[in-house]
PDB file of C-alpha atoms in Angstrom:
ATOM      1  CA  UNK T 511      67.487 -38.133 -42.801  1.00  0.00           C
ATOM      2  CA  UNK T 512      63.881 -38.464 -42.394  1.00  0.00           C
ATOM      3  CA  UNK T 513      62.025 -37.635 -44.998  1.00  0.00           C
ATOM      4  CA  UNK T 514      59.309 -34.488 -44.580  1.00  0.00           C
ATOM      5  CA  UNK T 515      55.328 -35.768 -44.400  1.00  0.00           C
ATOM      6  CA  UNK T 516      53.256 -35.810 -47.524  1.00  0.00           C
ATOM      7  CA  UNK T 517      51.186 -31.853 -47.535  1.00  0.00           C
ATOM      8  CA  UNK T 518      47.435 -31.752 -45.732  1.00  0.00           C
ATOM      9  CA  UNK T 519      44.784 -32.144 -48.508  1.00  0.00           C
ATOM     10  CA  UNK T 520      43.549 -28.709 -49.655  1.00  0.00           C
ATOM     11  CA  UNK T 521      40.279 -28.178 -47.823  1.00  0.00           C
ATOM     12  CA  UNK T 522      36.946 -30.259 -49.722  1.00  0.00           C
ATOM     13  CA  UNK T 523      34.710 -27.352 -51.676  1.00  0.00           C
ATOM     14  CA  UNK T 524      31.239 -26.867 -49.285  1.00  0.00           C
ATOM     15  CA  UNK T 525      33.623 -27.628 -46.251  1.00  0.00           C
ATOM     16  CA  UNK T 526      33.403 -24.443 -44.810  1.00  0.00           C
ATOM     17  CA  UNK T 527      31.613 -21.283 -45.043  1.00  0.00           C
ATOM     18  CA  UNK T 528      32.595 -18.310 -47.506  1.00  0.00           C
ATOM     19  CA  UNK T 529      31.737 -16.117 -45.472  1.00  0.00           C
ATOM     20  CA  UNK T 530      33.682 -16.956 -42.438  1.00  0.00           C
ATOM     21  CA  UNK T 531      34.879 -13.542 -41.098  1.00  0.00           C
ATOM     22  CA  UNK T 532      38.224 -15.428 -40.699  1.00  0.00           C
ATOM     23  CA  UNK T 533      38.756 -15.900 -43.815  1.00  0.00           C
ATOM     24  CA  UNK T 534      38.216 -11.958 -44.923  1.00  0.00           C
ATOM     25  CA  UNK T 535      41.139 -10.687 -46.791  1.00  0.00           C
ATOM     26  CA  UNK T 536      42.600  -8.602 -44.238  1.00  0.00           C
ATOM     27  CA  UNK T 537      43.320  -4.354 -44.465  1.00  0.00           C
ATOM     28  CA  UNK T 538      46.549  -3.652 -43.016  1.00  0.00           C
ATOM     29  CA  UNK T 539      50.390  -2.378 -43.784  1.00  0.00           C
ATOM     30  CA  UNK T 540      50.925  -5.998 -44.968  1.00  0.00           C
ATOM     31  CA  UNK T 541      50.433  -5.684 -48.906  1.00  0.00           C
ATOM     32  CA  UNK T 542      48.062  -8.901 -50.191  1.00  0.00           C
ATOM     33  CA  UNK T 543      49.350  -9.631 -53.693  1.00  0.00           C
ATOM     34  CA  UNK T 544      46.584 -10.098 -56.132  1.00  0.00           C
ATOM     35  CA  UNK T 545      47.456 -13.483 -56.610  1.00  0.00           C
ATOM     36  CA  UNK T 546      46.815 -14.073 -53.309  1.00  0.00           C
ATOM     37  CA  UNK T 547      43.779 -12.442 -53.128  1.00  0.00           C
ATOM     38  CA  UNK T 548      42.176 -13.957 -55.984  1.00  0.00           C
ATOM     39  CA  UNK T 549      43.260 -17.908 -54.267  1.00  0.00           C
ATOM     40  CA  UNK T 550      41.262 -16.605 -52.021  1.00  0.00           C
ATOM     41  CA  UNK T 551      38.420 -15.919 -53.734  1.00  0.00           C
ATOM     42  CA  UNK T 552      37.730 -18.718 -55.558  1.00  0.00           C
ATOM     43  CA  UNK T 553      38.103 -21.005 -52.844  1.00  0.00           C
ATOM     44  CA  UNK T 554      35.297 -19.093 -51.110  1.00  0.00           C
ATOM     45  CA  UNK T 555      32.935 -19.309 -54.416  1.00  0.00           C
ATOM     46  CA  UNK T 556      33.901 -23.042 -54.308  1.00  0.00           C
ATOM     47  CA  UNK T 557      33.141 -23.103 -50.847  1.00  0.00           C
ATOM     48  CA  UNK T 558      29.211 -20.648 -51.954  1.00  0.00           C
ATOM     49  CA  UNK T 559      28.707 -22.659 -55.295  1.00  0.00           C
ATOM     50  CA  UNK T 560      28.835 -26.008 -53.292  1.00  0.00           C
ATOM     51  CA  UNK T 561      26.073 -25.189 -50.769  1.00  0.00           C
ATOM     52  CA  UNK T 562      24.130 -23.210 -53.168  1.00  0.00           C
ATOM     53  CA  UNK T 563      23.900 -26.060 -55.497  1.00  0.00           C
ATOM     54  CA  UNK T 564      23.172 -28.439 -53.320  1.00  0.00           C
ATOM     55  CA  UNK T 565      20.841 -26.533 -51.742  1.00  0.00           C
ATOM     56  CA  UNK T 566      18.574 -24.806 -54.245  1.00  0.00           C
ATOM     57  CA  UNK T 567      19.840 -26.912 -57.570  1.00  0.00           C
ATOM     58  CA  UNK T 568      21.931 -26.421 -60.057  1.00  0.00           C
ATOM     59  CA  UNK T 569      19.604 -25.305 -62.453  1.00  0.00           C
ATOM     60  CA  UNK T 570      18.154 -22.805 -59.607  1.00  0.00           C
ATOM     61  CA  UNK T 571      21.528 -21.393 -58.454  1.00  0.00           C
ATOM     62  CA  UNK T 572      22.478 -18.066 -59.578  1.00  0.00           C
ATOM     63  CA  UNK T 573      26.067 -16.305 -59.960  1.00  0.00           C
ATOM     64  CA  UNK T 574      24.426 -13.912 -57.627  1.00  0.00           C
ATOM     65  CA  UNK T 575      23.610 -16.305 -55.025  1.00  0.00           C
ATOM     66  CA  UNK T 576      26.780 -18.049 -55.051  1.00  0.00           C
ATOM     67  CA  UNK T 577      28.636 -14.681 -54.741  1.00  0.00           C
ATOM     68  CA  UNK T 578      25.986 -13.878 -51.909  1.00  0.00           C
ATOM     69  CA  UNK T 579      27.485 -17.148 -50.260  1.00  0.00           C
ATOM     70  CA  UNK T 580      30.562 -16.504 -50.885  1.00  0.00           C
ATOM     71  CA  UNK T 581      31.160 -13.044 -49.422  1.00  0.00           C
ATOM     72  CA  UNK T 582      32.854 -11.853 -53.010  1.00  0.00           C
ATOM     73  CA  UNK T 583      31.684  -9.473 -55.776  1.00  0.00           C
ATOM     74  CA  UNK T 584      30.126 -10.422 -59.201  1.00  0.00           C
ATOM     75  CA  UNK T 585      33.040  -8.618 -61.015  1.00  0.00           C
ATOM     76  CA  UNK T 586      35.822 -10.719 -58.877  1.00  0.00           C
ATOM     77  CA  UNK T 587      33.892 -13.878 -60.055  1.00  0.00           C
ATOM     78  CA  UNK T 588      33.978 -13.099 -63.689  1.00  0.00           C
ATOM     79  CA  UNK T 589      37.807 -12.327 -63.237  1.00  0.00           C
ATOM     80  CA  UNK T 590      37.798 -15.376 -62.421  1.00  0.00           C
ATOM     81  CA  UNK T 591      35.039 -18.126 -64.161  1.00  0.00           C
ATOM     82  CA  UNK T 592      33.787 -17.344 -67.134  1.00  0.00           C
ATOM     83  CA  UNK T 593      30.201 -18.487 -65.610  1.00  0.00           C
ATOM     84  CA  UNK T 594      28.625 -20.608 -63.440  1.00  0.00           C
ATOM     85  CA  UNK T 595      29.248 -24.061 -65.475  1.00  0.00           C
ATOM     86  CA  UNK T 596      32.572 -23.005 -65.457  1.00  0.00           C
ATOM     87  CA  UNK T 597      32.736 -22.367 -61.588  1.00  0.00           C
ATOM     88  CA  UNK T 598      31.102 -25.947 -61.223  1.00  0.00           C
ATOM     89  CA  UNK T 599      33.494 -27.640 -63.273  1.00  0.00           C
ATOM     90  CA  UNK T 600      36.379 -25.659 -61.353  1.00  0.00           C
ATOM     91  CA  UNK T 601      35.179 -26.580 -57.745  1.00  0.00           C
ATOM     92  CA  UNK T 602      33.953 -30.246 -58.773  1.00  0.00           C
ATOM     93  CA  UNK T 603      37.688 -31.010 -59.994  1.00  0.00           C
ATOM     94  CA  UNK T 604      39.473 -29.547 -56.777  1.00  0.00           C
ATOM     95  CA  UNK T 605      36.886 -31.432 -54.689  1.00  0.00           C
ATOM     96  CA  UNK T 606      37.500 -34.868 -56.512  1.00  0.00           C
ATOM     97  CA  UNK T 607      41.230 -34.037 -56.538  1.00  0.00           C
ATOM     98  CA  UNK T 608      41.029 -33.576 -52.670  1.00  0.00           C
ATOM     99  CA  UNK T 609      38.758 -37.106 -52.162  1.00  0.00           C
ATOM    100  CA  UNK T 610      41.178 -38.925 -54.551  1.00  0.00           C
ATOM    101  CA  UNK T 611      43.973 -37.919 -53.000  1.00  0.00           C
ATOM    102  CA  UNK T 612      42.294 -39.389 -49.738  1.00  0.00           C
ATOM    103  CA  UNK T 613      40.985 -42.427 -50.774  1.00  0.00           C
ATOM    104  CA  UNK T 614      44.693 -43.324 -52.093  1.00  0.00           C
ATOM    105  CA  UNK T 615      46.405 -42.725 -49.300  1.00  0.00           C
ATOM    106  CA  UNK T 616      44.257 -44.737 -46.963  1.00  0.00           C
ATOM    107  CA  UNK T 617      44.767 -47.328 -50.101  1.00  0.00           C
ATOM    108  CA  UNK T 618      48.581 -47.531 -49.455  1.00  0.00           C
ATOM    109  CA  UNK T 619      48.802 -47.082 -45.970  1.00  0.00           C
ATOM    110  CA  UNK T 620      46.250 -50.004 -45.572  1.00  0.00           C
ATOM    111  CA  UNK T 621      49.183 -52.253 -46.202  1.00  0.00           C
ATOM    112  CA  UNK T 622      49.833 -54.929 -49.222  1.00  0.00           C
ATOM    113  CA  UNK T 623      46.649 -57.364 -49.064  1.00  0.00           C
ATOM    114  CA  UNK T 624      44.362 -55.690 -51.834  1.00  0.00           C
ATOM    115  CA  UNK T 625      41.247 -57.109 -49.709  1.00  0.00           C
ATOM    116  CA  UNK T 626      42.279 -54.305 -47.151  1.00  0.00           C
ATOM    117  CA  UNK T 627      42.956 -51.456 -49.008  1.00  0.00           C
ATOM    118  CA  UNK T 628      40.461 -51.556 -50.828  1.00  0.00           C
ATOM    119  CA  UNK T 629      38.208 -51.603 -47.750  1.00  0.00           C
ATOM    120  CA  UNK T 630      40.354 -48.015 -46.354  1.00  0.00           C
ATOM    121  CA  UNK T 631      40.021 -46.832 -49.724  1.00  0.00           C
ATOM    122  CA  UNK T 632      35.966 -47.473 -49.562  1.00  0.00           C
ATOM    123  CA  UNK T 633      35.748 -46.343 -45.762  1.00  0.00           C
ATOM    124  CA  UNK T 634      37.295 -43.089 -46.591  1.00  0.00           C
ATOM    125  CA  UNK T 635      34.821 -42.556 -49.764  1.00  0.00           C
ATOM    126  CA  UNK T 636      31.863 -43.014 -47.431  1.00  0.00           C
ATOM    127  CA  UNK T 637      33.504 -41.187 -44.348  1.00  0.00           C
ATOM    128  CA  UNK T 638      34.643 -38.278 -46.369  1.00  0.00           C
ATOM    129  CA  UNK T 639      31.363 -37.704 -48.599  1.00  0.00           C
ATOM    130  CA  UNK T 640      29.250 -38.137 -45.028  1.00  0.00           C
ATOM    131  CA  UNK T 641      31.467 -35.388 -43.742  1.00  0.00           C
ATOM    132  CA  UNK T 642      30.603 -32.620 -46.259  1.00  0.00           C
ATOM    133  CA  UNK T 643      26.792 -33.502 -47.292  1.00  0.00           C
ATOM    134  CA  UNK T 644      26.705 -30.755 -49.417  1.00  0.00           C
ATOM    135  CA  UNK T 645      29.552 -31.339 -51.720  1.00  0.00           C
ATOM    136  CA  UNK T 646      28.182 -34.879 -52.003  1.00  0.00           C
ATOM    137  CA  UNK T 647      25.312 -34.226 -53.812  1.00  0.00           C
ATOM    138  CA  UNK T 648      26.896 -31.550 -55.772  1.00  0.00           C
ATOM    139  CA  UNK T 649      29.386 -34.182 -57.402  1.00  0.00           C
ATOM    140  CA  UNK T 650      26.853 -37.177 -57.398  1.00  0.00           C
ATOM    141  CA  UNK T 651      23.295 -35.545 -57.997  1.00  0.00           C
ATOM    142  CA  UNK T 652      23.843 -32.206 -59.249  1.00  0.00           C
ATOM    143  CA  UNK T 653      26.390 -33.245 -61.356  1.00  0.00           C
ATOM    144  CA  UNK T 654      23.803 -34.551 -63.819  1.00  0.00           C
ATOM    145  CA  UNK T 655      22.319 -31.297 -64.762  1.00  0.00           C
ATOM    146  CA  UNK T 656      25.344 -29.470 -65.026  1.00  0.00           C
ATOM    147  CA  UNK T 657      25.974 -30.422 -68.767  1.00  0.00           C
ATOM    148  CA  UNK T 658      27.932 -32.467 -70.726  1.00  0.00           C
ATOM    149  CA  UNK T 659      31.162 -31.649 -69.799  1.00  0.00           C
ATOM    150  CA  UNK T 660      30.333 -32.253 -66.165  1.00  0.00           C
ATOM    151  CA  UNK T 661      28.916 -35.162 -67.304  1.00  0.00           C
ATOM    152  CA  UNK T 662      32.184 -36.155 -68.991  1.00  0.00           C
ATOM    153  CA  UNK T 663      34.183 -35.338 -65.780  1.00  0.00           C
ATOM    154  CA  UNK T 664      32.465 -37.739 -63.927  1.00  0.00           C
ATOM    155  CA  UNK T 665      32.026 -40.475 -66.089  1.00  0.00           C
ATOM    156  CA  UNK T 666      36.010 -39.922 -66.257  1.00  0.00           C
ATOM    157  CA  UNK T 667      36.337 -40.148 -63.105  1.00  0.00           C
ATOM    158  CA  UNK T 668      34.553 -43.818 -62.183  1.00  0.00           C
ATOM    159  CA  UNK T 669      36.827 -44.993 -65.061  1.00  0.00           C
ATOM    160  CA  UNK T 670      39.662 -43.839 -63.033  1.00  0.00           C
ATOM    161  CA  UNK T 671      38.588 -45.504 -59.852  1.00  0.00           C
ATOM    162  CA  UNK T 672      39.080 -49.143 -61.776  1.00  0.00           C
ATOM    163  CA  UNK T 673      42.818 -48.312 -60.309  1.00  0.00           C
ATOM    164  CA  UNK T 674      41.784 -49.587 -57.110  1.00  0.00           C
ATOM    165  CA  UNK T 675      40.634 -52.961 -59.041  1.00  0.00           C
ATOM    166  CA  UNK T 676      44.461 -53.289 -60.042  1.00  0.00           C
ATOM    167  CA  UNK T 677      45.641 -55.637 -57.897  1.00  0.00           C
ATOM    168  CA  UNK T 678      42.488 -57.839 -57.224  1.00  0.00           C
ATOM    169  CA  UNK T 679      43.639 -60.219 -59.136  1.00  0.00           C
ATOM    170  CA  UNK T 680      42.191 -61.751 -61.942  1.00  0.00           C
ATOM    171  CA  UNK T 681      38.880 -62.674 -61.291  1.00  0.00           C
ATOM    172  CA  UNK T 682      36.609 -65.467 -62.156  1.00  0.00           C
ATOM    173  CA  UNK T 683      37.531 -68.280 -64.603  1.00  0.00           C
ATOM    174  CA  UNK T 684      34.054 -67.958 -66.469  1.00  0.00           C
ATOM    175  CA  UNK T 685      33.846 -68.177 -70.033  1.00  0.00           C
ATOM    176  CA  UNK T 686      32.407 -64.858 -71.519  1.00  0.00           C
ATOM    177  CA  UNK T 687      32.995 -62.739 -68.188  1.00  0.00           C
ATOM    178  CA  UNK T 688      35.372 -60.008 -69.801  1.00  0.00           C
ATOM    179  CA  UNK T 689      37.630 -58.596 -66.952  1.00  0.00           C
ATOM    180  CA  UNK T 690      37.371 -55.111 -67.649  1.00  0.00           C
ATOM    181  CA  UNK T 691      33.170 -55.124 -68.040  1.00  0.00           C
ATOM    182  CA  UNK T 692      33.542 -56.645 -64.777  1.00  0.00           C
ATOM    183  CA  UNK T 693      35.143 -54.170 -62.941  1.00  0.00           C
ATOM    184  CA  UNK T 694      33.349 -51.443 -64.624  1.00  0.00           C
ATOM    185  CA  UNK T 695      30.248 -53.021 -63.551  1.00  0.00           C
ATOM    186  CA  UNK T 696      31.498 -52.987 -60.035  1.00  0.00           C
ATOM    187  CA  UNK T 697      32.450 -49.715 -60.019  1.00  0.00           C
ATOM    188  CA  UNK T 698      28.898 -48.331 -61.313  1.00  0.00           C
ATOM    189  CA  UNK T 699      27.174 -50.349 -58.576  1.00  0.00           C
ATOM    190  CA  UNK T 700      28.750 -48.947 -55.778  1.00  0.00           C
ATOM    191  CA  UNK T 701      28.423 -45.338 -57.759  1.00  0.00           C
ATOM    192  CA  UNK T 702      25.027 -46.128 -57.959  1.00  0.00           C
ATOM    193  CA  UNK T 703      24.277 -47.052 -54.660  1.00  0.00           C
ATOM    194  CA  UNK T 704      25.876 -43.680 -52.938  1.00  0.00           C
ATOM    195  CA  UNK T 705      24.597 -41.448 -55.325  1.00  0.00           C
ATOM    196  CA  UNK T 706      20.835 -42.875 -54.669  1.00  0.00           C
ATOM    197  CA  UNK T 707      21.333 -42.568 -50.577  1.00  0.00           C
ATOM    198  CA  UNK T 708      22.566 -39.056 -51.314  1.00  0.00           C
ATOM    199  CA  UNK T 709      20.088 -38.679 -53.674  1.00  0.00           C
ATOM    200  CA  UNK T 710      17.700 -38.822 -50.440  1.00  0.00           C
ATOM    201  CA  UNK T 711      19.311 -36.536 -48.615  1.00  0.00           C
ATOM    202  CA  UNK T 712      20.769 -39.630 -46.500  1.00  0.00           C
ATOM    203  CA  UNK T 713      24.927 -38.945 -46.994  1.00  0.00           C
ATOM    204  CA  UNK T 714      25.127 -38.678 -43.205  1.00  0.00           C
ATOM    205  CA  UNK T 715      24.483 -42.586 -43.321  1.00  0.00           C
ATOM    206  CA  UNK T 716      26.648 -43.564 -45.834  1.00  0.00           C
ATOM    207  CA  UNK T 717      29.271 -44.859 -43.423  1.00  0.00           C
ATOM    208  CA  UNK T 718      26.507 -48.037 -42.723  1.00  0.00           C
ATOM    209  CA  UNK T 719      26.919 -48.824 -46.365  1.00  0.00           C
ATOM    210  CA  UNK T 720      30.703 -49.606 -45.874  1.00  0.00           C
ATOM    211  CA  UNK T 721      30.185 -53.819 -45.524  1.00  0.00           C
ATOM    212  CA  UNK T 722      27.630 -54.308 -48.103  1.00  0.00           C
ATOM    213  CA  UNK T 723      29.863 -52.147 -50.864  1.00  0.00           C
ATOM    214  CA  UNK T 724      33.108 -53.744 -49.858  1.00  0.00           C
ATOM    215  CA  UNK T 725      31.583 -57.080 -50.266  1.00  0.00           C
ATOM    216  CA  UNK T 726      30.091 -56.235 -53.842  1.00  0.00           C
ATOM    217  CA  UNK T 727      33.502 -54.862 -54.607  1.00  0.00           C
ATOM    218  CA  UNK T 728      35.565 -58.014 -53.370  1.00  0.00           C
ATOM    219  CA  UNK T 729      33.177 -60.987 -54.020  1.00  0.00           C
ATOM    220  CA  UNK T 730      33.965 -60.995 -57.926  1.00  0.00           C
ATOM    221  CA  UNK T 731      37.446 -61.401 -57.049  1.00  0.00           C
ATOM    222  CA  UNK T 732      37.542 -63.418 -54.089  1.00  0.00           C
ATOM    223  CA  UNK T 733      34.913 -65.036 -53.680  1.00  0.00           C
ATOM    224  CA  UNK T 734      31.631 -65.783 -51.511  1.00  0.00           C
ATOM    225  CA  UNK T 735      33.914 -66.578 -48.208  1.00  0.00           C
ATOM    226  CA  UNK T 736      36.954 -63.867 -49.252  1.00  0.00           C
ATOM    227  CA  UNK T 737      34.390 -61.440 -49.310  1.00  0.00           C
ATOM    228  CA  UNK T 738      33.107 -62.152 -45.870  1.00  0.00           C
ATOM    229  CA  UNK T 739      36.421 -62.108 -44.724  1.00  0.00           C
ATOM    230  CA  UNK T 740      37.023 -58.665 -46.455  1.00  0.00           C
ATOM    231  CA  UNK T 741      33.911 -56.899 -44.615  1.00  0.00           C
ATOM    232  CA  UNK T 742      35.325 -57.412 -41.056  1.00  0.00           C
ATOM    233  CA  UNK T 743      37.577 -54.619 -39.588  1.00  0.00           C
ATOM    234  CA  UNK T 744      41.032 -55.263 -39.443  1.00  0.00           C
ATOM    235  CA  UNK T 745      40.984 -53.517 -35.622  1.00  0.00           C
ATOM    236  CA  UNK T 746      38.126 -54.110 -33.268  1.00  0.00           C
ATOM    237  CA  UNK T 747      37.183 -50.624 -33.240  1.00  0.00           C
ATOM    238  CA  UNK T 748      38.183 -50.459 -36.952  1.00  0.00           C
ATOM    239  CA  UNK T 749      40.477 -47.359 -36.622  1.00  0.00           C
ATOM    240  CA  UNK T 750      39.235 -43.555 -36.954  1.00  0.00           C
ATOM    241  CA  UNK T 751      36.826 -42.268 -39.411  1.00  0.00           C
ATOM    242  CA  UNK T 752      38.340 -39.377 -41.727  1.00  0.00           C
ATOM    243  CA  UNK T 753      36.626 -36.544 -42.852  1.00  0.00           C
ATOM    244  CA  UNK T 754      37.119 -33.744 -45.214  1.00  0.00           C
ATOM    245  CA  UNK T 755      39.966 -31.732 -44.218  1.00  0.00           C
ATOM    246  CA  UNK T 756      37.530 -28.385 -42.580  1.00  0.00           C
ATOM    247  CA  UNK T 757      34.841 -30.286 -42.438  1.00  0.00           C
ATOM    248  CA  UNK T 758      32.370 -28.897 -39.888  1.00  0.00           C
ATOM    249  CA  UNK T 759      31.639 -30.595 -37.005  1.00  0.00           C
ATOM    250  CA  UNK T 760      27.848 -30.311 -37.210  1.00  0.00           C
ATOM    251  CA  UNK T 761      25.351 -29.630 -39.201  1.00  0.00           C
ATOM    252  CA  UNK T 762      26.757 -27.885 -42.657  1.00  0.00           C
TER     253      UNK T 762
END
């Protein structure tokens, strides 16, 4: 018996608008329960904190703009943050969840030879970020001023991306080069080097970025020529891009 596919990704926070009449809680002789409702809710305020963040700053954005954006009351956001670092925290952990979740399964369905999944798992990075601007620089730029803890998250979160250094072997035979600092290293780079085109309000480009990152990511484990090798597409047309699940399809 086959078994049933893997669930969508839950859509990425700043993906879509909260306050899409479609996504109204609707009056009717169907009773919403209240746990229902209040999903709801805070995946509209994810969807308003997002945009207002990454529009007007973190330190700028109110509670009352975000609610604004979000088509939901001041009293149903305390119900459910206990204030607006809270609410960042909240949506920047769903959205990472969402992207992670992405960027591993292009990892294993990229087959066995690390080279290429760790290309996919790169493409979709850049792809996905491109595809919702405005939840890019909330978890790369505006991340920064959101505190310590947020701060924490993140810096969390780039040491959990050395997972997709796991099986690039060993790297190079040179005395003093310490694995680990190594792959850290590589790992801040490439954060770097998004967060800085984001950082210029340039995330629709980041796509372009995909054979100069996969090279810096592969050439301390393979090698000048491996890494060359690892920067061509494995199809001529190099397969579909993916975006955010709900990403819009123009301008966000």
């Amino acid at each position: 018996m086959q078994s049933p596919p893997p669930p969508a990704p839950a859509p990425l926070p700043g993906a879509r608008h909260g306050r899409d009449p479609d996504r109204a809680i609707k009056r009717g002789p169907r009773r919403v329960s209240a746990e229902e409702v209040a999903a709801t809710q805070r995946d509209r305020l994810f969807d308003g904190l997002v945009r207002e963040v990454a529009t007007r700053g973190y330190d700028t954005a109110r509670v009352s703009d975000i609610c604004h954006a979000a088509g939901v009351t001041r009293p149903a956001f305390y119900a459910l943050f206990s204030g607006k670092q809270d609410a960042f925290l909240a949506a920047y952990r769903h959205g990472i969840s969402v992207v992670s979740q992405l960027m591993e399964g292009a990892y294993r369905d990229a087959g066995p030879d690390w080279p290429d999944a760790a290309r996919a798992a790169l493409r979709t990075l850049l792809d996905v970020l491109a595809s919702v601007p405005a939840f890019a620089r909330m978890a790369l730029v505006e991340v920064d001023a959101a505190g310590p803890d947020a701060r924490r998250e993140r810096d969390a979160l780039l040491h959990s991306f050395r997972r997709f250094f796991a099986d690039a072997g060993p790297g190079p035979a040179v005395t003093g080069v310490d694995r680990d600092v190594l792959v850290s290293t590589v790992v801040g780079g490439i954060h770097a080097t998004i967060r800085g085109r984001v950082a210029q309000g340039r995330a629709e480009e980041l796509p372009a970025l995909l054979p100069v990152l996969t090279y810096a990511a592969t050439a301390p484990f393979l090698g000048p020529d491996g890494a060359r090798r690892a920067t061509r597409p494995t199809r001529p047309d190099d397969g579909p891009s993916t975006t955010a699940p709900c990403a819009p399809t123009g301008q966000p």
